[in-house]
Amino acid sequence: MEKHKIIIDTDPGHDDALAIILLAKSGLFDIQAITTVAGNSTVQNTTNNARYILDLINSNIPLYSGSTNPLKRDLVQADVHGKSGLDGANIIKQEKLMNDAVDQIIDIVKNNPQQVTILAIGPLTNIATALTKDTSLSSSIKEIVIMGGAITVPGNKNRVAEFNIFVDPDAADIVFRSPVKKTLVPLDVCNEVFLTLDDFEQLKKSSLYEPIHDMMKHYIKGINTFEKTTGAIMYDPLAAYFLINPEAYTTIPMDVQIETNSELTRGMTVADRRTWGDKNPNIFVVKSADRKIFTDDFIKILKS
Ligand code: RIB
Ligand code: CA
């Protein structure tokens, strides 16, 4: 049976790295492309980091570099992932930036109508640009699964907004308004799923143990410093796992709009949670994820 075709749009990023490794090692997907975007770090760094991750797993998945800046704003990088965006990894190669991510997203989707799911685990700049450049694209995308947003919990980049949406709220607004089937994996569920360095000891016998341990040491230190949590929050791996086992999640259709005008609430995912009044549901929002199923499967696949 043909494997499910996916594109991973990403800003590696320690948790992005784990998400890419998880999907590649699962063997369940025809990963058509890794497309990089500026977010956790510059697009030069996120592309270098993506190449490092692909080399780590001896993968020849095509890699295309994308947007250097958000649609209308200066890039605000994350602090958590360090200067390189993947501190703890020994990044040697300087990847040549071809800025072909958007065109490749369009080509892959148009050549495989209604068969490609896009996993968006960074700012939505590339996806919004592709939707704008080819106005018929939305009718050919099977689904967009997005790590982002905060529905009932505080933000992690300002008081209300999650980082990916905060960095490029204008792009998020375009994507959230598109008629494509979309699923959102927000902080509400991600905050509850984190691994400690001890958890990663289960990978001891794996050839990936050393590099993953070194990366996670930095990630946990960074997230502890800047987000005051104790473990490696599994933001992107949890969004990636939705592709592997959607039955481990519950979702509800919601009417969610993006704040693009106010600086105070820039990037807020404003959900209409009133129990009355007309709604225009535009996205399925994950309300719960089975932490044990995810964690057990995550370790099992990484160990494989
Ligand atoms: O808010 C978490 C998200 O921002 C994750 O995708 C992480 O990699 C950063 O990009
Ligand atoms: Ca990310």
mmCIF file of N, CA and C and ligand atoms in Angstrom, residues 10-17 39-41 78 80-81 120-123 147-149 156-157 161-165 167 187 190-191 219 223 227 233-237, ligand 1:
data_model
loop_
_atom_site.group_PDB
_atom_site.id
_atom_site.type_symbol
_atom_site.label_atom_id
_atom_site.label_comp_id
_atom_site.label_asym_id
_atom_site.label_seq_id
_atom_site.Cartn_x
_atom_site.Cartn_y
_atom_site.Cartn_z
ATOM 1 N N THR A 10 9.593 23.262 8.750
ATOM 2 C CA THR A 10 10.205 23.205 10.073
ATOM 3 C C THR A 10 11.287 24.255 10.298
ATOM 4 N N ASP A 11 11.554 24.550 11.596
ATOM 5 C CA ASP A 11 12.610 25.512 11.957
ATOM 6 C C ASP A 11 13.516 24.899 13.032
ATOM 7 N N PRO A 12 14.213 23.806 12.687
ATOM 8 C CA PRO A 12 14.991 23.075 13.705
ATOM 9 C C PRO A 12 15.990 23.982 14.415
ATOM 10 N N GLY A 13 15.982 23.909 15.723
ATOM 11 C CA GLY A 13 15.048 23.543 16.762
ATOM 12 C C GLY A 13 15.159 22.077 17.217
ATOM 13 N N HIS A 14 15.415 21.980 18.558
ATOM 14 C CA HIS A 14 15.609 20.674 19.184
ATOM 15 C C HIS A 14 14.365 19.785 19.075
ATOM 16 N N ASP A 15 13.201 20.379 19.317
ATOM 17 C CA ASP A 15 11.990 19.536 19.255
ATOM 18 C C ASP A 15 11.627 19.202 17.820
ATOM 19 N N ASP A 16 11.955 20.133 16.891
ATOM 20 C CA ASP A 16 11.776 19.809 15.467
ATOM 21 C C ASP A 16 12.626 18.588 15.099
ATOM 22 N N ALA A 17 13.856 18.574 15.614
ATOM 23 C CA ALA A 17 14.786 17.477 15.312
ATOM 24 C C ALA A 17 14.175 16.146 15.722
ATOM 25 N N GLY A 39 12.809 30.922 12.199
ATOM 26 C CA GLY A 39 11.945 30.914 13.393
ATOM 27 C C GLY A 39 12.808 30.753 14.633
ATOM 28 N N ASN A 40 13.031 29.504 15.005
ATOM 29 C CA ASN A 40 13.909 29.278 16.170
ATOM 30 C C ASN A 40 15.257 29.958 15.958
ATOM 31 N N SER A 41 15.685 29.963 14.681
ATOM 32 C CA SER A 41 16.949 30.633 14.341
ATOM 33 C C SER A 41 16.847 31.137 12.894
ATOM 34 N N ALA A 78 13.996 32.414 18.662
ATOM 35 C CA ALA A 78 13.796 31.854 20.002
ATOM 36 C C ALA A 78 15.096 31.957 20.792
ATOM 37 N N VAL A 80 15.467 29.688 23.444
ATOM 38 C CA VAL A 80 15.558 28.350 24.041
ATOM 39 C C VAL A 80 16.578 27.447 23.347
ATOM 40 N N HIS A 81 16.706 27.594 22.034
ATOM 41 C CA HIS A 81 17.493 26.617 21.272
ATOM 42 C C HIS A 81 18.949 27.022 21.090
ATOM 43 N N ALA A 120 3.285 21.420 9.817
ATOM 44 C CA ALA A 120 3.897 22.743 9.996
ATOM 45 C C ALA A 120 4.307 22.896 11.454
ATOM 46 N N ILE A 121 5.640 22.834 11.690
ATOM 47 C CA ILE A 121 6.112 22.878 13.082
ATOM 48 C C ILE A 121 7.034 24.068 13.328
ATOM 49 N N GLY A 122 6.890 25.080 12.484
ATOM 50 C CA GLY A 122 7.591 26.353 12.660
ATOM 51 C C GLY A 122 6.622 27.475 12.299
ATOM 52 N N PRO A 123 7.103 28.719 12.234
ATOM 53 C CA PRO A 123 6.238 29.806 11.758
ATOM 54 C C PRO A 123 5.670 29.475 10.378
ATOM 55 N N MET A 147 1.640 22.711 14.654
ATOM 56 C CA MET A 147 2.007 22.895 16.063
ATOM 57 C C MET A 147 1.961 24.391 16.290
ATOM 58 N N GLY A 148 1.033 24.842 17.165
ATOM 59 C CA GLY A 148 0.993 26.276 17.401
ATOM 60 C C GLY A 148 -0.214 26.666 18.214
ATOM 61 N N GLY A 149 -0.174 27.905 18.685
ATOM 62 C CA GLY A 149 -1.357 28.467 19.342
ATOM 63 C C GLY A 149 -1.474 28.094 20.813
ATOM 64 N N ASN A 156 3.752 31.278 25.251
ATOM 65 C CA ASN A 156 5.152 31.027 25.654
ATOM 66 C C ASN A 156 6.106 32.024 24.998
ATOM 67 N N LYS A 157 5.532 32.998 24.260
ATOM 68 C CA LYS A 157 6.395 34.036 23.665
ATOM 69 C C LYS A 157 5.962 35.426 24.093
ATOM 70 N N ALA A 161 0.466 34.537 23.303
ATOM 71 C CA ALA A 161 0.756 33.884 22.024
ATOM 72 C C ALA A 161 1.829 32.807 22.121
ATOM 73 N N GLU A 162 1.650 31.769 21.327
ATOM 74 C CA GLU A 162 2.640 30.699 21.201
ATOM 75 C C GLU A 162 3.663 31.144 20.143
ATOM 76 N N PHE A 163 4.904 30.698 20.255
ATOM 77 C CA PHE A 163 6.022 31.204 19.447
ATOM 78 C C PHE A 163 5.766 31.153 17.929
ATOM 79 N N ASN A 164 5.390 30.001 17.386
ATOM 80 C CA ASN A 164 5.265 29.862 15.928
ATOM 81 C C ASN A 164 4.284 30.878 15.349
ATOM 82 N N ILE A 165 3.171 31.079 16.078
ATOM 83 C CA ILE A 165 2.155 32.023 15.591
ATOM 84 C C ILE A 165 2.624 33.459 15.836
ATOM 85 N N VAL A 167 5.683 34.637 15.812
ATOM 86 C CA VAL A 167 6.753 35.087 14.897
ATOM 87 C C VAL A 167 6.169 35.640 13.604
ATOM 88 N N LEU A 187 -0.439 24.733 22.719
ATOM 89 C CA LEU A 187 0.276 24.612 24.004
ATOM 90 C C LEU A 187 -0.578 23.897 25.050
ATOM 91 N N CYS A 190 0.505 20.454 24.535
ATOM 92 C CA CYS A 190 1.970 20.244 24.490
ATOM 93 C C CYS A 190 2.628 20.453 25.847
ATOM 94 N N ASN A 191 2.134 21.446 26.589
ATOM 95 C CA ASN A 191 2.758 21.761 27.886
ATOM 96 C C ASN A 191 2.752 20.562 28.842
ATOM 97 N N TYR A 219 18.734 21.600 25.239
ATOM 98 C CA TYR A 219 17.317 21.974 25.106
ATOM 99 C C TYR A 219 16.678 22.130 26.482
ATOM 100 N N ILE A 223 15.211 25.524 27.943
ATOM 101 C CA ILE A 223 13.781 25.667 28.223
ATOM 102 C C ILE A 223 13.569 25.937 29.708
ATOM 103 N N GLU A 227 11.759 29.228 29.922
ATOM 104 C CA GLU A 227 10.322 28.934 30.077
ATOM 105 C C GLU A 227 10.048 28.265 31.416
ATOM 106 N N ILE A 233 9.971 19.896 26.627
ATOM 107 C CA ILE A 233 8.574 19.878 26.166
ATOM 108 C C ILE A 233 8.533 19.360 24.730
ATOM 109 N N MET A 234 7.639 18.391 24.506
ATOM 110 C CA MET A 234 7.579 17.689 23.206
ATOM 111 C C MET A 234 6.606 18.383 22.250
ATOM 112 N N TYR A 235 6.831 19.693 22.046
ATOM 113 C CA TYR A 235 5.930 20.449 21.169
ATOM 114 C C TYR A 235 5.767 19.770 19.789
ATOM 115 N N ASP A 236 6.839 19.764 19.020
ATOM 116 C CA ASP A 236 6.750 19.287 17.630
ATOM 117 C C ASP A 236 6.578 17.774 17.517
ATOM 118 N N PRO A 237 7.237 16.979 18.386
ATOM 119 C CA PRO A 237 6.997 15.535 18.302
ATOM 120 C C PRO A 237 5.526 15.170 18.542
HETATM 121 O O1 RIB B 1 6.139 27.101 20.762
HETATM 122 C C1 RIB B 1 6.837 25.927 20.403
HETATM 123 C C2 RIB B 1 7.212 25.958 18.963
HETATM 124 O O2 RIB B 1 8.119 27.030 18.734
HETATM 125 C C3 RIB B 1 7.966 24.689 18.524
HETATM 126 O O3 RIB B 1 7.700 24.450 17.161
HETATM 127 C C4 RIB B 1 9.402 25.063 18.725
HETATM 128 O O4 RIB B 1 10.283 24.351 17.850
HETATM 129 C C5 RIB B 1 9.383 26.521 18.324
HETATM 130 O O5 RIB B 1 9.462 26.580 16.903
#
